[in-house]
Amino acid sequence: MNDKRGKHIAIYGKGGIGKSTTTSNISAALAEAGYRVIQVGCDPKSDSTTILRGGNDLPTVLDTLREQSKVRIEDISAVGFGGVLCIEAGGPVPGVGCAGRGINAAVELLHDLKVFEEHKPDFVLYDVLGDVVCGGFAVPIRDGIAERAFVVTSSDFMAVFAANNLFKAINKYAPSGGARLGGVIANSIQANYSRPLIDDFASHAGVPVVGYVPRSMVVAQSELYGKTVIEAYPDSEQAGVYRKLASCIDANSESVIPRPLNGPELKKWARTWGDRIFQAESGVVQHMESI
Ligand code: ADP
Ligand code: MG
């Protein structure tokens, strides 16, 4: 895209894994550091930017396009914490149509309205649902819209499974100008095996882990106030974790093409971890770090 400004980054992951929470806290931390940021929610759930805007709703691009023939940037955006420009792509009427349509519509509209030229962002973060990587959801990582993607996962197998599917999509599009992978963001770290399990999966797929975000009550509390942790609890340890993650994404522009595991490899890998966790839980192995 020739009118592209700033670094365009897509954050993918399974539904409910913490994409919007993590993305919003990264946006807030980048804004706090003085950057101009746009966050584009690319999930039919349309709640990506809620905690940047005091918990309030925002008309989605798709709904607004349905209702108005002429759409202005003011109609589909709101300025949130730290001046972050918030946009929600939206989705089709439930049960009808492709869930990826909102993303296509939003990306096209932002270019038509010359939002990037006028807003001059340093960062544009796309928060994208990644349970299924159908054509619509692949839009931000295809055709050079985002240059880098990050994948959020926890140590739950379904999250790892979704991450591996995202690696497959990135692997497919990267050679023809699509996004490369910046790395994995490990979220909801709580059990002692969470970190080694995610590290091991990432190393099998040949990708770096760029940050570890603990499962924290502070996140839940901030969400109830309709805020990011950066806004609600700026002096907390968790805010420090998000700031570190944001500065890592800012400083490091390295990226890779992942090597996804195939079906049997992923199953074998999962079984090995099942055994390791069983051994640790049953006392055969005392410290997770040792395995
Ligand atoms: P997604 O955007 O991937 O669907 P969300 O960001 O909406 O997921 O997060 C789902 C739920 O998990 C939210 O209630 C959020 O507050 C919670 N959550 C996410 N990350 C954490 C964390 N590190 N610690 C505690 N709760 C978390
Ligand atoms: Mg979300």
Coordinates of C-alpha atoms and ligand atoms in Angstrom, one line a residue:
M1 CA 0.0 0.0 0.0
N2 CA 1.6 3.3 -1.0
D3 CA -0.3 5.5 1.4
K4 CA 0.8 3.4 4.4
R5 CA 2.3 5.3 7.3
G6 CA 3.9 3.9 10.5
K7 CA 4.4 0.3 11.5
H8 CA 1.4 -1.9 10.8
I9 CA 1.2 -4.8 13.2
A10 CA -1.4 -7.6 13.4
I11 CA -2.1 -9.4 16.7
Y12 CA -3.8 -12.8 16.2
G13 CA -5.0 -15.5 18.5
K14 CA -7.8 -17.8 19.5
G15 CA -11.1 -16.2 20.7
G16 CA -11.0 -15.3 24.4
I17 CA -7.2 -15.7 24.7
G18 CA -6.6 -12.1 25.6
K19 CA -5.9 -10.4 22.2
S20 CA -7.9 -7.3 22.9
T21 CA -6.7 -6.9 26.4
T22 CA -3.0 -7.3 25.3
T23 CA -3.4 -5.2 22.2
S24 CA -5.2 -2.3 24.1
N25 CA -2.5 -2.4 26.8
I26 CA 0.3 -2.3 24.1
S27 CA -1.5 0.6 22.4
A28 CA -1.9 2.5 25.7
A29 CA 1.8 1.9 26.6
L30 CA 2.9 3.1 23.1
A31 CA 0.7 6.2 23.4
E32 CA 2.1 6.8 26.9
A33 CA 5.6 6.7 25.4
G34 CA 4.6 9.5 23.0
Y35 CA 3.7 7.5 19.8
R36 CA 0.6 8.2 17.6
V37 CA -1.4 4.9 17.6
I38 CA -4.4 3.6 15.7
Q39 CA -6.1 0.4 16.9
V40 CA -8.3 -1.4 14.5
G41 CA -10.5 -4.1 16.0
C42 CA -10.9 -6.9 13.4
D43 CA -13.2 -9.2 15.4
P44 CA -17.0 -9.5 14.8
K45 CA -17.3 -9.2 18.6
S46 CA -16.4 -5.4 18.1
D47 CA -15.0 -5.0 21.6
S48 CA -11.3 -4.6 20.8
T49 CA -11.0 -1.0 21.9
T50 CA -13.6 -0.9 24.7
I51 CA -11.1 -0.6 27.5
L52 CA -9.3 2.3 25.7
R53 CA -12.6 4.2 25.8
G54 CA -14.0 3.8 29.3
G55 CA -16.0 0.7 28.4
N56 CA -18.2 2.5 25.9
D57 CA -19.6 1.2 22.5
L58 CA -18.4 2.5 19.2
P59 CA -20.4 2.2 15.9
T60 CA -18.6 -0.3 13.7
V61 CA -17.4 0.3 10.1
L62 CA -19.7 -2.4 8.7
D63 CA -22.9 -1.1 10.5
T64 CA -22.2 2.5 9.5
L65 CA -21.6 1.6 5.9
R66 CA -25.0 -0.2 5.9
E67 CA -26.8 2.8 7.3
Q68 CA -25.0 5.7 5.5
S69 CA -24.0 6.2 1.9
K70 CA -21.2 8.7 2.9
V71 CA -19.1 7.8 5.9
R72 CA -16.7 10.2 7.6
I73 CA -13.8 9.3 9.9
E74 CA -15.7 10.9 12.8
D75 CA -18.6 8.5 12.3
I76 CA -16.5 5.3 12.8
S77 CA -13.7 6.3 15.2
A78 CA -13.2 7.6 18.7
V79 CA -10.2 9.0 20.5
G80 CA -9.3 6.8 23.5
F81 CA -6.7 6.8 26.3
G82 CA -3.5 8.6 25.4
G83 CA -5.0 9.8 22.1
V84 CA -5.3 6.3 20.6
L85 CA -7.6 6.4 17.5
C86 CA -10.0 3.5 18.0
I87 CA -11.9 1.8 15.1
E88 CA -14.0 -1.4 15.1
A89 CA -14.5 -3.2 11.8
G90 CA -17.5 -5.1 13.0
G91 CA -19.1 -8.2 11.5
P92 CA -22.1 -9.4 9.5
V93 CA -25.6 -9.9 11.0
P94 CA -25.2 -13.1 13.1
G95 CA -25.8 -16.2 11.0
V96 CA -25.5 -14.3 7.7
G97 CA -22.4 -13.7 5.6
C98 CA -18.7 -14.0 6.0
A99 CA -17.2 -12.8 9.3
G100 CA -14.2 -11.4 7.6
R101 CA -16.2 -8.9 5.5
G102 CA -15.8 -6.2 8.2
I103 CA -12.1 -6.3 8.0
N104 CA -12.1 -5.9 4.2
A105 CA -14.6 -3.0 4.5
A106 CA -12.6 -1.3 7.3
V107 CA -9.2 -1.6 5.5
E108 CA -10.7 -0.2 2.3
L109 CA -12.5 2.6 4.0
L110 CA -9.4 3.7 6.0
H111 CA -7.5 4.0 2.7
D112 CA -10.3 5.8 0.9
L113 CA -10.6 8.3 3.7
K114 CA -6.8 8.7 3.7
V115 CA -6.8 8.1 7.5
F116 CA -3.1 7.1 7.5
E117 CA -2.0 10.1 5.6
E118 CA -3.9 12.5 7.8
H119 CA -3.4 10.9 11.2
K120 CA 0.2 10.0 10.5
P121 CA 0.4 7.1 13.0
D122 CA 3.6 5.6 14.3
F123 CA 1.8 2.4 14.9
V124 CA -1.4 0.8 13.5
L125 CA -2.4 -2.3 15.5
Y126 CA -4.9 -4.7 14.0
D127 CA -6.6 -7.0 16.7
V128 CA -7.7 -10.0 14.7
L129 CA -9.7 -13.2 15.6
G130 CA -7.7 -16.2 14.6
D131 CA -9.7 -19.4 15.4
V132 CA -10.2 -19.9 11.7
V133 CA -8.0 -18.2 9.2
C134 CA -10.5 -17.9 6.4
G135 CA -9.8 -15.5 3.6
G136 CA -11.4 -12.6 5.4
F137 CA -9.4 -13.0 8.6
A138 CA -6.3 -13.4 6.6
V139 CA -6.7 -9.9 5.1
P140 CA -4.3 -8.0 7.5
I141 CA -1.5 -10.5 6.9
R142 CA -2.0 -10.8 3.1
D143 CA -1.0 -8.3 0.5
G144 CA 1.4 -6.3 2.8
I145 CA -1.3 -4.6 4.9
A146 CA 0.6 -5.5 8.2
E147 CA 4.3 -6.2 7.9
R148 CA 4.5 -8.1 11.1
A149 CA 2.1 -10.4 13.0
F150 CA 2.3 -11.5 16.7
V151 CA 0.3 -14.5 18.0
V152 CA -1.1 -14.5 21.5
T153 CA -1.3 -18.0 23.1
S154 CA -1.7 -19.4 26.5
S155 CA -0.5 -22.9 27.5
D156 CA -3.9 -24.4 26.7
F157 CA -3.8 -26.9 23.9
M158 CA -6.6 -25.2 21.9
A159 CA -4.7 -21.9 22.0
V160 CA -1.5 -23.6 20.8
F161 CA -3.5 -25.4 18.1
A162 CA -4.9 -22.1 16.9
A163 CA -1.4 -20.5 17.0
N164 CA -0.1 -23.4 14.9
N165 CA -2.9 -22.7 12.3
L166 CA -1.9 -19.1 12.2
F167 CA 1.7 -20.1 11.6
K168 CA 0.4 -22.1 8.6
A169 CA -1.4 -19.0 7.2
I170 CA 1.7 -16.8 7.7
N171 CA 3.9 -19.4 6.2
K172 CA 1.6 -19.4 3.1
Y173 CA 1.4 -15.7 2.6
A174 CA 4.8 -14.4 3.7
P175 CA 6.8 -15.5 0.6
S176 CA 4.4 -13.4 -1.6
G177 CA 4.6 -10.2 0.4
G178 CA 2.4 -11.1 3.3
A179 CA 3.3 -10.4 7.0
R180 CA 6.1 -12.3 8.7
L181 CA 5.9 -13.3 12.3
G182 CA 7.4 -11.0 15.0
G183 CA 6.9 -13.7 17.6
V184 CA 4.6 -15.3 20.2
I185 CA 3.1 -13.4 23.1
A186 CA 2.6 -15.9 26.0
N187 CA -0.5 -14.8 28.0
S188 CA -2.2 -15.9 31.2
I189 CA 1.0 -17.5 32.6
Q190 CA 0.0 -19.1 35.9
A191 CA 0.8 -22.8 36.2
N192 CA 4.5 -23.6 36.6
Y193 CA 4.5 -25.5 33.2
S194 CA 2.9 -22.7 31.2
R195 CA 6.1 -20.9 30.3
P196 CA 8.3 -24.0 29.5
L197 CA 5.4 -25.5 27.4
I198 CA 5.0 -22.3 25.3
D199 CA 8.8 -21.9 25.0
D200 CA 9.0 -25.5 23.7
F201 CA 6.2 -25.1 21.2
A202 CA 7.7 -21.9 19.9
S203 CA 11.1 -23.5 19.6
H204 CA 9.6 -26.4 17.6
A205 CA 8.0 -23.9 15.2
G206 CA 11.2 -21.8 15.0
V207 CA 9.7 -18.6 16.4
P208 CA 10.7 -16.3 19.3
V209 CA 8.6 -15.6 22.4
V210 CA 8.6 -11.8 22.8
G211 CA 6.9 -11.5 26.1
Y212 CA 5.3 -13.4 29.1
V213 CA 2.1 -11.9 30.6
P214 CA 1.1 -13.3 33.9
R215 CA -2.5 -14.1 34.6
S216 CA -3.4 -11.3 37.0
M217 CA -6.4 -10.0 39.0
V218 CA -5.3 -6.5 38.1
V219 CA -6.4 -7.2 34.5
A220 CA -9.8 -8.3 35.6
Q221 CA -10.2 -5.3 37.9
S222 CA -9.1 -2.8 35.2
E223 CA -11.6 -4.4 32.7
L224 CA -14.4 -3.9 35.2
Y225 CA -13.6 -0.2 35.3
G226 CA -13.5 -0.2 31.4
K227 CA -9.8 0.6 31.4
T228 CA -6.5 -0.8 30.4
V229 CA -4.0 -1.7 33.2
I230 CA -1.8 1.1 32.0
E231 CA -4.6 3.6 32.8
A232 CA -6.2 2.0 35.9
Y233 CA -3.1 0.8 37.7
P234 CA -0.1 2.5 36.1
D235 CA 2.3 1.7 39.0
S236 CA 1.4 -2.1 39.1
E237 CA 3.8 -4.8 38.1
Q238 CA 1.3 -5.9 35.3
A239 CA 1.5 -2.4 33.8
G240 CA 5.3 -2.8 33.8
V241 CA 4.9 -6.1 31.9
Y242 CA 2.8 -4.5 29.2
R243 CA 5.2 -1.5 28.9
K244 CA 8.1 -4.0 28.4
L245 CA 6.1 -5.9 25.8
A246 CA 5.3 -2.6 23.9
S247 CA 9.0 -1.5 24.0
C248 CA 10.0 -4.9 22.7
I249 CA 7.6 -4.6 19.8
D250 CA 8.8 -1.1 19.2
A251 CA 12.6 -1.8 19.4
N252 CA 12.7 -5.1 17.6
S253 CA 11.8 -5.3 13.9
E254 CA 13.1 -8.8 13.4
S255 CA 10.6 -11.4 12.0
V256 CA 10.6 -15.0 10.9
I257 CA 8.6 -17.3 8.7
P258 CA 7.3 -20.0 11.1
R259 CA 7.6 -23.7 10.6
P260 CA 4.2 -25.0 11.7
L261 CA 4.0 -28.5 13.0
N262 CA 1.9 -31.0 10.9
G263 CA -0.9 -32.9 12.4
P264 CA 1.0 -36.0 13.7
E265 CA 3.9 -33.8 15.0
L266 CA 1.5 -31.6 16.9
K267 CA -0.2 -34.6 18.5
K268 CA 3.1 -36.2 19.4
W269 CA 4.3 -32.9 20.9
A270 CA 1.1 -32.6 22.9
R271 CA 1.4 -36.2 24.3
T272 CA 4.9 -35.5 25.4
W273 CA 3.7 -32.5 27.4
G274 CA 0.8 -34.5 28.8
D275 CA 3.4 -37.0 30.2
R276 CA 5.7 -34.3 31.5
I277 CA 2.9 -32.5 33.3
F278 CA 1.6 -35.8 34.8
Q279 CA 5.1 -36.6 36.0
A280 CA 5.5 -33.2 37.6
E281 CA 2.0 -33.3 39.2
S282 CA 2.6 -36.8 40.5
G283 CA 5.9 -35.9 42.0
V284 CA 8.1 -37.9 39.7
V285 CA 9.7 -34.6 38.6
Q286 CA 10.0 -32.0 41.4
H287 CA 10.7 -28.9 39.4
M288 CA 9.2 -28.0 36.0
E289 CA 12.3 -26.0 35.2
S290 CA 14.3 -29.2 35.1
I291 CA 12.3 -30.8 32.2
Ligands
ADP1 P1 -9.9 -11.9 23.0 O1 -9.8 -10.5 22.5 O2 -8.8 -12.8 22.6 O3 -11.2 -12.6 22.6 P2 -10.0 -10.7 25.6 O4 -8.8 -9.8 25.5 O5 -11.3 -10.1 25.5 O6 -9.8 -11.9 24.6 O7 -9.8 -11.4 27.0 C1 -10.7 -12.4 27.4 C2 -10.9 -12.3 29.0 O8 -9.6 -12.7 29.5 C3 -11.1 -10.9 29.4 O9 -12.1 -11.0 30.5 C4 -9.8 -10.4 30.0 O10 -9.9 -9.5 31.0 C5 -9.2 -11.7 30.4 N1 -7.7 -11.7 30.4 C6 -6.9 -11.6 29.3 N2 -5.6 -11.6 29.6 C7 -5.5 -11.7 31.0 C8 -4.5 -11.8 32.0 N3 -3.2 -11.8 31.6 N4 -4.8 -12.0 33.3 C9 -6.1 -12.0 33.6 N5 -7.2 -11.9 32.8 C10 -6.9 -11.8 31.5
MG2 MG -11.2 -9.4 21.4

